[in-house]
Tab-separated table of C-alpha atoms and ligand atoms in Angstrom:
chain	number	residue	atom	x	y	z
G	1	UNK	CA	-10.268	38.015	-26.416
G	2	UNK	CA	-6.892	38.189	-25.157
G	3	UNK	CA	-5.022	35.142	-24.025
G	4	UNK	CA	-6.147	31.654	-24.652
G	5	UNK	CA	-9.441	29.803	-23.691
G	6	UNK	CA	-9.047	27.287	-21.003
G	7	UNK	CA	-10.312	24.185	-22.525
G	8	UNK	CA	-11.239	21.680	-19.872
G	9	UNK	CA	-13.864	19.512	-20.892
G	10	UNK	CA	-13.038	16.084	-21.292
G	11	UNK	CA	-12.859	16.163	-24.835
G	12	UNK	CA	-12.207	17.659	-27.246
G	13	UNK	CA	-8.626	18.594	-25.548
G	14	UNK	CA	-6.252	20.757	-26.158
G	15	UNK	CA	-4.461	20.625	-29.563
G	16	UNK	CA	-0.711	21.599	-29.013
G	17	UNK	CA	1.081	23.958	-31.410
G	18	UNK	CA	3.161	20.925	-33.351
G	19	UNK	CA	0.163	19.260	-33.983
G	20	UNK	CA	-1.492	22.525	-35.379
G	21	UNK	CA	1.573	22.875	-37.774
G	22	UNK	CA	1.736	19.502	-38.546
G	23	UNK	CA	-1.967	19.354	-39.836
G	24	UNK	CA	-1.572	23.039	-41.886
G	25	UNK	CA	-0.536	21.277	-45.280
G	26	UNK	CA	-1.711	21.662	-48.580
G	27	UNK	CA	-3.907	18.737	-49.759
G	28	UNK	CA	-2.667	15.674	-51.884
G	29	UNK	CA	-3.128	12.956	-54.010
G	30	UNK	CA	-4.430	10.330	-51.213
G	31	UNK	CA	-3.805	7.705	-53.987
G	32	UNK	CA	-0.086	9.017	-54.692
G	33	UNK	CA	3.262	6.050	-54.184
G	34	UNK	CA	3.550	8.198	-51.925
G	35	UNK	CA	0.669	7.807	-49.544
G	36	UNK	CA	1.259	4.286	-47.979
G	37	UNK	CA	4.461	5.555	-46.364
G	38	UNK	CA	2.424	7.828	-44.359
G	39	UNK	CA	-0.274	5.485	-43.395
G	40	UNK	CA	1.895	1.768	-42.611
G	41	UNK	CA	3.269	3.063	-39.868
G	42	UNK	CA	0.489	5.018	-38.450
G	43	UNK	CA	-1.514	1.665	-38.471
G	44	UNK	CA	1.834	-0.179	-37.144
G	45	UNK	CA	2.980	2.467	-34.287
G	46	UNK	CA	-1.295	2.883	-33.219
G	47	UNK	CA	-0.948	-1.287	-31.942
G	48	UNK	CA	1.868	0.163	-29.549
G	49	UNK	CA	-0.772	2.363	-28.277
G	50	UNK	CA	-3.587	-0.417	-27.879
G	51	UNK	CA	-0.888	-2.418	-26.889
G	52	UNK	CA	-1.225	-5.703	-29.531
G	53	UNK	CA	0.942	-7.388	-30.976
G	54	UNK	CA	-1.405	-9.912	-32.785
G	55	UNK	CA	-4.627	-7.166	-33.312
G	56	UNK	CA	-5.646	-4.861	-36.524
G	57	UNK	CA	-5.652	-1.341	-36.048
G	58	UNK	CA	-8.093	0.916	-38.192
G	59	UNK	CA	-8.701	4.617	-39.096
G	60	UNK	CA	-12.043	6.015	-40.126
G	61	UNK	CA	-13.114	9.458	-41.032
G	62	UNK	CA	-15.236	9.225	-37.992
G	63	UNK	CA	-15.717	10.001	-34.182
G	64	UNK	CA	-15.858	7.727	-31.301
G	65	UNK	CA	-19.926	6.481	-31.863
G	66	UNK	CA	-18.848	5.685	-35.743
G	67	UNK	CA	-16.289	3.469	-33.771
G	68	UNK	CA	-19.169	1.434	-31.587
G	69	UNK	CA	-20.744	1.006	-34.881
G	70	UNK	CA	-17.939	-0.075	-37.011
G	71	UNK	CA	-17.148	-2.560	-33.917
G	72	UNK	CA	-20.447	-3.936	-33.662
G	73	UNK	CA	-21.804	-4.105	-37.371
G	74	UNK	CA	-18.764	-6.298	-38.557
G	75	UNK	CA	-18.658	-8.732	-35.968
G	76	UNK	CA	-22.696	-9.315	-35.104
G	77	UNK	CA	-25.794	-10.056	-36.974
G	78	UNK	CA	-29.422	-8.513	-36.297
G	79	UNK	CA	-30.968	-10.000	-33.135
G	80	UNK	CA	-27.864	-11.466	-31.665
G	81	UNK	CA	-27.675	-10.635	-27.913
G	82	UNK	CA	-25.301	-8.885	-25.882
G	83	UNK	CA	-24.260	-8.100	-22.034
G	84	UNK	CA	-24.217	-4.491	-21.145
G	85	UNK	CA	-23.652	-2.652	-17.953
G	86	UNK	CA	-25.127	0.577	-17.805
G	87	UNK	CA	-23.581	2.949	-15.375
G	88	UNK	CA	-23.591	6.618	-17.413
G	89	UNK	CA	-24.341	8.290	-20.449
G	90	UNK	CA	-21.588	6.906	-22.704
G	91	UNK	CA	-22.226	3.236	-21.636
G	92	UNK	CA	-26.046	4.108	-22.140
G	93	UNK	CA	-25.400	5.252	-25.715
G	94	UNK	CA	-23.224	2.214	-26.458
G	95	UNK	CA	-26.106	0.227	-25.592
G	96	UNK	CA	-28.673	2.734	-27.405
G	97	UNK	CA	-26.680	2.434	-30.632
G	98	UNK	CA	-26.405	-1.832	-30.531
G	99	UNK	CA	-30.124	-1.474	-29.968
G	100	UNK	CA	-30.437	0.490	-32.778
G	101	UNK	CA	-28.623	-1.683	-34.782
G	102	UNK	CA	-30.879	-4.351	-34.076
G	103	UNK	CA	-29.252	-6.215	-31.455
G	104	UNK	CA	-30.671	-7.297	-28.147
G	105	UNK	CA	-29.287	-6.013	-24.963
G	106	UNK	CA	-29.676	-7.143	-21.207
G	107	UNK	CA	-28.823	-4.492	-19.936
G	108	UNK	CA	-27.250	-4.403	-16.046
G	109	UNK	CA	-28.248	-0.989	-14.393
G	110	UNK	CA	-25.602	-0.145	-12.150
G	111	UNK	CA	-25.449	3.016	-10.499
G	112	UNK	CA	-23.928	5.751	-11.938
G	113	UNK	CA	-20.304	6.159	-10.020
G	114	UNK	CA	-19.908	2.534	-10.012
G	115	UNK	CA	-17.878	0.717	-12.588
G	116	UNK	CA	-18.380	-2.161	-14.592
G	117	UNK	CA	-20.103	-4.589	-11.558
G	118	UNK	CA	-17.693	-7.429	-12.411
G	119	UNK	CA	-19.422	-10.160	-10.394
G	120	UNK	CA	-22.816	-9.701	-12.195
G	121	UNK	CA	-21.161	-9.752	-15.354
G	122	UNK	CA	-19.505	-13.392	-14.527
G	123	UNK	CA	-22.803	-14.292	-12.911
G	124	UNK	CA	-25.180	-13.317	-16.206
G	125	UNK	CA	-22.281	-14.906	-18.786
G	126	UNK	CA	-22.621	-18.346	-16.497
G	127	UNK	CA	-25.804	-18.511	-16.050
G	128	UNK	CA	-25.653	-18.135	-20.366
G	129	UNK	CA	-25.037	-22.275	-20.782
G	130	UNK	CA	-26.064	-21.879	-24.618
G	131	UNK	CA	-23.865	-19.125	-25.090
G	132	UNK	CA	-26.604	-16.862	-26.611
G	133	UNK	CA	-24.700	-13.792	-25.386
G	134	UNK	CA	-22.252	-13.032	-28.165
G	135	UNK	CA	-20.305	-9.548	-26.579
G	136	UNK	CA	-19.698	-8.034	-23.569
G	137	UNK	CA	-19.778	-4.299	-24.351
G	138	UNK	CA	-18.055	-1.775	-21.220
G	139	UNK	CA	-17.230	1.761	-20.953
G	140	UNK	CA	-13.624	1.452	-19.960
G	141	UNK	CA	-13.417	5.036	-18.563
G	142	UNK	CA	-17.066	6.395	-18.213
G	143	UNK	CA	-16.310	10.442	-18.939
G	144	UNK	CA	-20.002	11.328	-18.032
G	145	UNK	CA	-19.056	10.394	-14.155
G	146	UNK	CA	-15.228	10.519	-14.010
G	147	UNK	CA	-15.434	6.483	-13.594
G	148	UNK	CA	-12.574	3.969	-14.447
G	149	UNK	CA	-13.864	0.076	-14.904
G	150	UNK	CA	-10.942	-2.812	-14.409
G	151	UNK	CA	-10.963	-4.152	-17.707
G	152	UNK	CA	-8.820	-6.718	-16.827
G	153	UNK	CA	-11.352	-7.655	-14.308
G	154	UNK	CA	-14.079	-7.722	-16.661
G	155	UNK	CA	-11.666	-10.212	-19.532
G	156	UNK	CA	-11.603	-12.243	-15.545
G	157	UNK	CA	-15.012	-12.889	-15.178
G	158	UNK	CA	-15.620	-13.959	-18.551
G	159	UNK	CA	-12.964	-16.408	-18.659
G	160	UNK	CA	-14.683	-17.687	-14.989
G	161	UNK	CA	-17.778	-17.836	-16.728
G	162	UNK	CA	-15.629	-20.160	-19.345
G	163	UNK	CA	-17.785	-18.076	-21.315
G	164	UNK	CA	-16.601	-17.353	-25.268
G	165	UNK	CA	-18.056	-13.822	-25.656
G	166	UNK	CA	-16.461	-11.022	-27.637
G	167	UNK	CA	-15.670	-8.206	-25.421
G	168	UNK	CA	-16.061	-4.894	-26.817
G	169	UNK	CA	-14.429	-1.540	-25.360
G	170	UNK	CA	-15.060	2.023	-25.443
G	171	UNK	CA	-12.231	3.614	-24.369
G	172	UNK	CA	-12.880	6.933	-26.254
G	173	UNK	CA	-11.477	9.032	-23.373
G	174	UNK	CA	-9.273	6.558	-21.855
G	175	UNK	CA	-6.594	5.445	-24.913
G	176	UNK	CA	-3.128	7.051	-25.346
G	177	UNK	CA	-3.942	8.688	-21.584
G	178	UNK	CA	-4.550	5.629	-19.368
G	179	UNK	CA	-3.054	2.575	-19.352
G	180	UNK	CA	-4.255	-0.030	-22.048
G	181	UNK	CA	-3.362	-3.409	-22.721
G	182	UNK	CA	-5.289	-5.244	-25.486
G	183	UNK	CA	-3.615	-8.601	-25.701
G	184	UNK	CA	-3.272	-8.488	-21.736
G	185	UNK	CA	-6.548	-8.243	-21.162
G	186	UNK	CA	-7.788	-10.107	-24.129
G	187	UNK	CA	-9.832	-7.467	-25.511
G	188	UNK	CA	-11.628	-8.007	-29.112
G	189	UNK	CA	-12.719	-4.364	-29.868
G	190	UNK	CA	-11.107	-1.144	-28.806
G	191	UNK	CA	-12.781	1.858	-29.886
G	192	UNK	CA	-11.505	4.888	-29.565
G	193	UNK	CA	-11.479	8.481	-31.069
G	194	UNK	CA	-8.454	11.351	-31.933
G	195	UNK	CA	-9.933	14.655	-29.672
G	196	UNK	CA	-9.249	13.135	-26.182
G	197	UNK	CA	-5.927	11.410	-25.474
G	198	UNK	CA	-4.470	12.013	-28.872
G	199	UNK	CA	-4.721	15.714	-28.407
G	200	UNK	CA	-6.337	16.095	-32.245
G	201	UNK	CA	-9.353	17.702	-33.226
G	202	UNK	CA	-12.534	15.353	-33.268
G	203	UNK	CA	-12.858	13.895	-36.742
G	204	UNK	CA	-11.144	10.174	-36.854
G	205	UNK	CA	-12.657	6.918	-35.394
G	206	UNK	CA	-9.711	5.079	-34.158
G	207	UNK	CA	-9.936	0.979	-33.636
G	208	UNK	CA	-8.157	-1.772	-32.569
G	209	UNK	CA	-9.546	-5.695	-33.375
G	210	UNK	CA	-8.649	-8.676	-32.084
G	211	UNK	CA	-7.804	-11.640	-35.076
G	212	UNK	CA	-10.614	-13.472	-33.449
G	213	UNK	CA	-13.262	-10.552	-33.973
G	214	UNK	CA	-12.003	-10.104	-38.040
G	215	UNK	CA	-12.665	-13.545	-37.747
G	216	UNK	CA	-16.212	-12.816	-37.068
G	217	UNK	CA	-16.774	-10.786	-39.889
G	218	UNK	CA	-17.931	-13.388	-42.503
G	219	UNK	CA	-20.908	-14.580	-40.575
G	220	UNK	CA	-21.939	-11.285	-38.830
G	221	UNK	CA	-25.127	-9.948	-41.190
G	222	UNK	CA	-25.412	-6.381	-40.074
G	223	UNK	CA	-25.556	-4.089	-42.881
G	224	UNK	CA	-22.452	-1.781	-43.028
G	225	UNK	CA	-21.051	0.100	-45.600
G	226	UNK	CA	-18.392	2.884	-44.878
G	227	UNK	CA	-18.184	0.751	-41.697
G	228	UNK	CA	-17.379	-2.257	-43.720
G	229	UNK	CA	-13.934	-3.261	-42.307
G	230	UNK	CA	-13.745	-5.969	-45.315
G	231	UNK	CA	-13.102	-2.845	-47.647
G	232	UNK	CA	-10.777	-1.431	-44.953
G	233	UNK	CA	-8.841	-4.236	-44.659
G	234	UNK	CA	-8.220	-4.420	-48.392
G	235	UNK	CA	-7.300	-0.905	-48.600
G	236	UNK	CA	-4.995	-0.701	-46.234
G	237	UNK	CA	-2.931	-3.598	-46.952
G	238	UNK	CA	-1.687	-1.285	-49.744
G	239	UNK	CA	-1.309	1.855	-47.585
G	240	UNK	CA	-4.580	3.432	-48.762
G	241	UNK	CA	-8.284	3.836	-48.341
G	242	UNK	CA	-11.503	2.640	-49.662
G	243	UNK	CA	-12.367	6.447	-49.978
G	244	UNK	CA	-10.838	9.774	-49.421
G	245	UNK	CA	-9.568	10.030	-45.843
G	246	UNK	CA	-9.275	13.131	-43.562
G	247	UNK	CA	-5.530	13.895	-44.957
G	248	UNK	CA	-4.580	16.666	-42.487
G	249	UNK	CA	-5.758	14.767	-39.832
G	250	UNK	CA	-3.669	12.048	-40.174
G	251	UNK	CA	-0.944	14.170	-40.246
G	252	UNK	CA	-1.824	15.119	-37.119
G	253	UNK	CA	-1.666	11.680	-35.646
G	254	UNK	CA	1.101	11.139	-37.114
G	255	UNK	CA	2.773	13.808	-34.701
G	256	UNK	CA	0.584	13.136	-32.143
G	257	UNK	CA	1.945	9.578	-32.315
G	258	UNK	CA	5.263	10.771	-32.110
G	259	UNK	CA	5.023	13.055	-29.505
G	260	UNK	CA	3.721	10.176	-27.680
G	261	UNK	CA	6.261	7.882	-27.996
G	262	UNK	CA	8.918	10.687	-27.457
G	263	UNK	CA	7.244	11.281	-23.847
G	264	UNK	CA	7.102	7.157	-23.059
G	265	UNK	CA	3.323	6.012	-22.829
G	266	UNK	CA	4.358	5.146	-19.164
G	267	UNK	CA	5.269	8.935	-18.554
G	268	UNK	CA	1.799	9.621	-20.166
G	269	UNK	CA	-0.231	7.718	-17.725
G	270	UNK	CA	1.981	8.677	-14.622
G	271	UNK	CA	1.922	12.297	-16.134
G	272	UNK	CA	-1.868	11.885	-15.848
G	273	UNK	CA	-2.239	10.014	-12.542
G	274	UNK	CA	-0.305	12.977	-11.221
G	275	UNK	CA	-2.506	15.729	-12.617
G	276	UNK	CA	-5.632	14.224	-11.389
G	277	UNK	CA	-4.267	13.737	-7.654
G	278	UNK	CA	-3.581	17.033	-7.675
G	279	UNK	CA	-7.551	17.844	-8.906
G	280	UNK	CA	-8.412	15.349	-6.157
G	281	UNK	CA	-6.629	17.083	-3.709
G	282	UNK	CA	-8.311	20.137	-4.181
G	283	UNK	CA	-11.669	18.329	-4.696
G	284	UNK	CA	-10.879	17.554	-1.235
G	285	UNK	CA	-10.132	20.798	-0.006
G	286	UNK	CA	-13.427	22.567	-1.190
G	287	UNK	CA	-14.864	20.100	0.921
G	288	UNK	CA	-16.469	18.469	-2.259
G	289	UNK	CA	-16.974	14.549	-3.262
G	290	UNK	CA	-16.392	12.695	-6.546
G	291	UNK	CA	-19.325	11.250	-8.408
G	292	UNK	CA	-17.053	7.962	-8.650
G	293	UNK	CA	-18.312	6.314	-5.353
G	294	UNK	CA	-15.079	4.367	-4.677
G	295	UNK	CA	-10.752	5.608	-4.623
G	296	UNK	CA	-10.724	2.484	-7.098
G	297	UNK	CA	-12.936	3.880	-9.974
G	298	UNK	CA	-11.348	7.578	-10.164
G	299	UNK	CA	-10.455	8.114	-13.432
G	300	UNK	CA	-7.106	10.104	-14.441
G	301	UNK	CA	-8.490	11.794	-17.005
G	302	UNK	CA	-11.605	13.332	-15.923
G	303	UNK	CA	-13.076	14.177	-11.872
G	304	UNK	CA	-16.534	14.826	-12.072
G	305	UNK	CA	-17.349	16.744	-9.300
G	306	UNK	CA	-20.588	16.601	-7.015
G	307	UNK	CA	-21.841	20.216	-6.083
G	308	UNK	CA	-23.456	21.210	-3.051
G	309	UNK	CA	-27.784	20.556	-2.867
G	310	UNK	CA	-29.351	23.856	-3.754
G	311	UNK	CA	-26.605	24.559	-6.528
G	312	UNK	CA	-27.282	24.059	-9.770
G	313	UNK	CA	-23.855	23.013	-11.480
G	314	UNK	CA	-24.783	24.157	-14.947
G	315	UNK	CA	-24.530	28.237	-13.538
G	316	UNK	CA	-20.929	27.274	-12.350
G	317	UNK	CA	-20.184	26.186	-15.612
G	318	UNK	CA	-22.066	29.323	-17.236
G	319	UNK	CA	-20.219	31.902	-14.957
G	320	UNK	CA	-16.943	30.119	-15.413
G	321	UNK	CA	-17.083	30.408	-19.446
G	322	UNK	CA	-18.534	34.086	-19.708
G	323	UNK	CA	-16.673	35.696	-16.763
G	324	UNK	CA	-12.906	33.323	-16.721
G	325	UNK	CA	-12.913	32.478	-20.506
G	326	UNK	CA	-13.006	28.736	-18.617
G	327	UNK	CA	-15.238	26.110	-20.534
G	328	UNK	CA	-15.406	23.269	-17.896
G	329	UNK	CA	-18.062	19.877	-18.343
G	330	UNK	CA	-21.461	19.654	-17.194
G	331	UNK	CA	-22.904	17.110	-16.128
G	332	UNK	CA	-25.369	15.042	-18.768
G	333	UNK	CA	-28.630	13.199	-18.742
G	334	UNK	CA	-29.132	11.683	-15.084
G	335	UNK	CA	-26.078	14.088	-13.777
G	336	UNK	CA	-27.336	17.371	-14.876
G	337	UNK	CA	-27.057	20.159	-12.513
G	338	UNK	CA	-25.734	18.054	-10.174
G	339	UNK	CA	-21.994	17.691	-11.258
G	340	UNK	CA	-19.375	19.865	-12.646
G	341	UNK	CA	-16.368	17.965	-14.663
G	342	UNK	CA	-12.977	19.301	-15.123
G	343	UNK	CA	-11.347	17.033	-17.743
G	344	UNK	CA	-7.345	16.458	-17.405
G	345	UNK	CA	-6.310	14.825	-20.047
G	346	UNK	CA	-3.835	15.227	-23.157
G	347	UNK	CA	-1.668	18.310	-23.679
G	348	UNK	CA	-1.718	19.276	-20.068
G	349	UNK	CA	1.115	20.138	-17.556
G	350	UNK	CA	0.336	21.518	-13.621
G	351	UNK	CA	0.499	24.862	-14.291
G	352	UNK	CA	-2.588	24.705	-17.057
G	353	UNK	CA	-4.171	22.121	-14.514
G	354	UNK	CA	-3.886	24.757	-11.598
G	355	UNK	CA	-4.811	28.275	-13.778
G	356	UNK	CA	-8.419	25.710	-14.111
G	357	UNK	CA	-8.313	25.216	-10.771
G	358	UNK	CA	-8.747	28.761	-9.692
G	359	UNK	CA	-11.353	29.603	-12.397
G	360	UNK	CA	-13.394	26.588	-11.194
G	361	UNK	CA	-12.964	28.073	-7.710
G	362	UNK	CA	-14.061	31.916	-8.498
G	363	UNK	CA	-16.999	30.244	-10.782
G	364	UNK	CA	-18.128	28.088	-8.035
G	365	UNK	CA	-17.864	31.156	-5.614
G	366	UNK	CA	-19.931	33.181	-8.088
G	367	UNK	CA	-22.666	31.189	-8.113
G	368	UNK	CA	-22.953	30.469	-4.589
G	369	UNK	CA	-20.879	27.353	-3.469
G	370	UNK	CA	-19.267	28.196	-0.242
G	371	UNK	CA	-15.663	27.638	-1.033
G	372	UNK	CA	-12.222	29.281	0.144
G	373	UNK	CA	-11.127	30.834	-2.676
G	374	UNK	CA	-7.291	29.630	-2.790
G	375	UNK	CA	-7.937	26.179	-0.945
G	376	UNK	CA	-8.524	24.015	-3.723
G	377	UNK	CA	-5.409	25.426	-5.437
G	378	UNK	CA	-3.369	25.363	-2.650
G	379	UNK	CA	-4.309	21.701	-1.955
G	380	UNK	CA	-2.889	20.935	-5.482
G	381	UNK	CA	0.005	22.821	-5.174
G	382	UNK	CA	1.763	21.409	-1.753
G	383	UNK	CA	1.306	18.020	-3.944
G	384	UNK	CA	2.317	18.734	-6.643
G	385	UNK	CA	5.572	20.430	-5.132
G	386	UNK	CA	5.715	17.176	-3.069
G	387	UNK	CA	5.877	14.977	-5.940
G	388	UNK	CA	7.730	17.166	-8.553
G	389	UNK	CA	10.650	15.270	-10.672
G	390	UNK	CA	13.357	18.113	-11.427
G	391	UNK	CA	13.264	17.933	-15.265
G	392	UNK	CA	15.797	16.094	-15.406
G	393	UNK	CA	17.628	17.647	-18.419
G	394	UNK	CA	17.150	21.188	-17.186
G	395	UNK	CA	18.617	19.901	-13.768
G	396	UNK	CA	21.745	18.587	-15.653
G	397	UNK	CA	22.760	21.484	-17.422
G	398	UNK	CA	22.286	23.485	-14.494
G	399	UNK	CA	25.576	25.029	-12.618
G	400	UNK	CA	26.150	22.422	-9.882
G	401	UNK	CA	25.139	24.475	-7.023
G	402	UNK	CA	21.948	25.641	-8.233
G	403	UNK	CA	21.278	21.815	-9.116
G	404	UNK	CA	18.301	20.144	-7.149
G	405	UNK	CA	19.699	17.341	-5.060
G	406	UNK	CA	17.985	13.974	-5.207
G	407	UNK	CA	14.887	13.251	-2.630
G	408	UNK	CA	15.045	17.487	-3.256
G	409	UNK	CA	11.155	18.288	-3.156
G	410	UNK	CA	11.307	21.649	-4.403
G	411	UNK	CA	13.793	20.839	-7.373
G	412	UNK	CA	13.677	24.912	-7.497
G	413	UNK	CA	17.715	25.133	-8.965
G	414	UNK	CA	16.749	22.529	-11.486
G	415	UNK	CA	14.127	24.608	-13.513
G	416	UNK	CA	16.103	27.793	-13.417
G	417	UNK	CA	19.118	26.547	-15.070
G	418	UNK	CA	19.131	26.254	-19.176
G	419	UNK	CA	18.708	23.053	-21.511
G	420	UNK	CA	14.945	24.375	-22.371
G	421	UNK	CA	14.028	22.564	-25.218
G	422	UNK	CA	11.220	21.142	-25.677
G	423	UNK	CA	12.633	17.372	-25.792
G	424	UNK	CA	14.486	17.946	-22.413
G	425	UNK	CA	10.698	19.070	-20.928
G	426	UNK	CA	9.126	15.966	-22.704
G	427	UNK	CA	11.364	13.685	-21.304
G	428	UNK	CA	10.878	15.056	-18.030
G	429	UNK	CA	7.471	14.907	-17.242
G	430	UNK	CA	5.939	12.436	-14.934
G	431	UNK	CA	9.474	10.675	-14.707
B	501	PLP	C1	-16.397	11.280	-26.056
B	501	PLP	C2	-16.875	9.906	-25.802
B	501	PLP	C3	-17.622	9.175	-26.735
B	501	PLP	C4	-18.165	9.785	-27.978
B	501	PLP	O1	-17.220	9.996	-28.901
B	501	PLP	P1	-17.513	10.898	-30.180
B	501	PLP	O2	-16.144	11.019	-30.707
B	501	PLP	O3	-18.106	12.177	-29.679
B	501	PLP	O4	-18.416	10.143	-31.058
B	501	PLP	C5	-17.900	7.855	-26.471
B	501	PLP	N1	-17.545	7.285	-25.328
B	501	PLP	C6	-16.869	7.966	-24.383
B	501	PLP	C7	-16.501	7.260	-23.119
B	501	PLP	C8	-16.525	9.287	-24.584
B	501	PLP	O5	-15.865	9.958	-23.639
């Protein structure tokens, strides 16, 4: 098929070209003197992206699930009980897999396009006076409903509850594209996993621990044995691994971590705020709601988007991938049918974000919802003209009078003039 497919699912995301190269090696000795000097400073430069300072980062050949496990099995024992909201299918199979594991859960239903209900959490940990409840466990961006929790609200209601519980968070499609601040908000797990923010194929588990979870792991008696973050721990002091590792992979974060840094996390997240503002807008314009009942929960990284009674989202979706080459997210378990989900996050600039735009448009005209084709893009593109930065580098090696002038909305002169390399566009983005 000619021309690329437009990935928009939230997750996996798009894989850009230097990450491609970067993973296309031959394979090597993973026990080489040379090995640890690719794998310290991945483990070093991944607590910039959790933001810690005092935490332990890990990488597992794994996905996001092997990353609840890992968290769970090295810190609890069978039976223990923990706190968990329920508000979406992610946050339901956090809690299905801690069941699983043997643990007991109260669970607090919470409608889906709510976030994490903050005051029942405080009111459940205080009403705990024996402190039987040993984690709280959140979704910090719940992709099934295009919901973002305050995380920092959640670390505030345990600390009103005086309460000493762990808390544990998934923030699978949330890290390295929404801002995350581990020590901040005093979280214990971060879990986490490389085909959503980090823009890598699915494959690695990535986690962050707090000193005071590790701490944790002598008494916790769940079984675990690739999980075992003992055997981790030991391994990677040297710069290795208790078994073979997924060696192209890490490659791959190891650009992917670069390219990061080389953007500024901050750029990512405003980068991302932008691009979703723009989906919003056109959201808006097709007349359409979010699933996320309140401005406060919308997530940056995915919109999931209600669609009309007497439309069956999964045909938009169908329609949109045979006819546009456009694979966009349906809606899961409680939400099927009922939702459509365009997913914004990683490699992603307006241009990509608008070309899904229009395909979501014609597929939602195709199977019947009763929207102007154009409106939705349109929407997106006065704001994003509104709030476009003139890359800045491009702008400066422009000829003077083609230069955009500052407050300039269009910044029109800035793009056409040369300095197009691909650091002057990084550094230009969101700024
Ligand atoms: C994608 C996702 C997961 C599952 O991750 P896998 O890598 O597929 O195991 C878990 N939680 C959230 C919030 C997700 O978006």
């Amino acid at each position: 098929m000619p021309g690329r497919n437009f990935l928009f699912v939230p997750g996996p995301s798009n894989v850009p070209d230097r990450i491609l190269r970067a993973m296309h090696r031959p394979m090597e000795d993973h026990r080489s003197s040379a090995f640890p000097g690719l794998i310290r400073p991945i483990l070093e430069d991944l607590n910039r992206v959790f933001a810690t300072t005092s935490g332990q980062a890990f990488v597992f050949p794994a996905t996001g699930t092997g990353m609840w496990e890992t968290a769970l099995v090295n810190t609890l024992s069978p039976g223990d009980r923990v706190l968990a909201p329920r508000y979406g299918q992610f946050s339901h199979l956090f809690i299905d897999c801690a069941q699983r594991l043997g643990l007991t859960v109260d669970v607090l239903q919470t409608p889906w396009g709510e976030g994490a209900p903050l005051e029942q959490i405080e009111a459940a940990l205080t009403a705990d006076q024996q402190h039987a409840i040993k984690g709280v466990l959140v979704v910090h961006n719940e992709t099934s409903t295009g919901v973002t929790s305050d995380i920092a609200g959640v670390r505030k209601a345990i600390d009103a509850a005086g309460h000493p519980a762990l808390l544990y968070v998934d923030s699978v499609s949330g890290l390295a594209s929404l801002p995350f601040e581990m020590d901040a908000w005093g979280v214990d797990a971060a879990i986490t996993g490389s085909q959503k923010g980090f823009m890598l194929p699915p494959g690695l588990g990535i986690l962050g621990m707090s000193q005071r979870a590790l701490a944790k792991r002598d008494q916790a008696k769940c079984a675990r044995v690739f999980f075992d973050l003992g055997d981790m721990r030991k391994a990677n002091a040297t710069g290795y691994f208790p078994y073979t590792p997924s060696i192209p992979l890490l490659y791959g974060l190891r650009e992917s971590l670069d390219m990061l840094f080389e953007e500024g996390l901050p750029q990512v997240y405003a980068r991302h705020h932008r691009l979703a503002e723009g989906c919003r807008r056109a959201v808006a314009a097709w007349g359409l709601t979010l699933c996320a009942k309140q401005p406060k929960w919308n997530s940056d990284t995915v919109s999931a988007i209600m669609v009309p009674t007497g439309i069956n989202g999964a045909d938009v979706i169908d329609v949109a991938f045979r006819r546009y080459n456009l694979a966009l997210g349906a809606g899961l378990s409680e939400m099927a049918g009922k939702l459509l989900r365009i997913g914004h996050l990683g490699d992603l600039n307006e241009l990509m974000l608008l070309g899904a735009l229009a395909g979501a448009e014609m597929a939602m005209r195709d199977a019947g919802v009763k929207v102007a084709l154009g409106a939705g893009v349109a929407a997106a593109q006065e704001y994003f003209r509104s709030t476009a930065a003139p890359l800045p580098a491009r702008d400066a090696a422009a000829p003077p009078e083609t230069r955009a002038r500052p407050g300039s909305a269009t910044g029109s002169g800035g793009r056409s003039g040369g300095g197009d390399t691909p650091a002057a566009r990084k550094t230009a983005i969101g700024a």
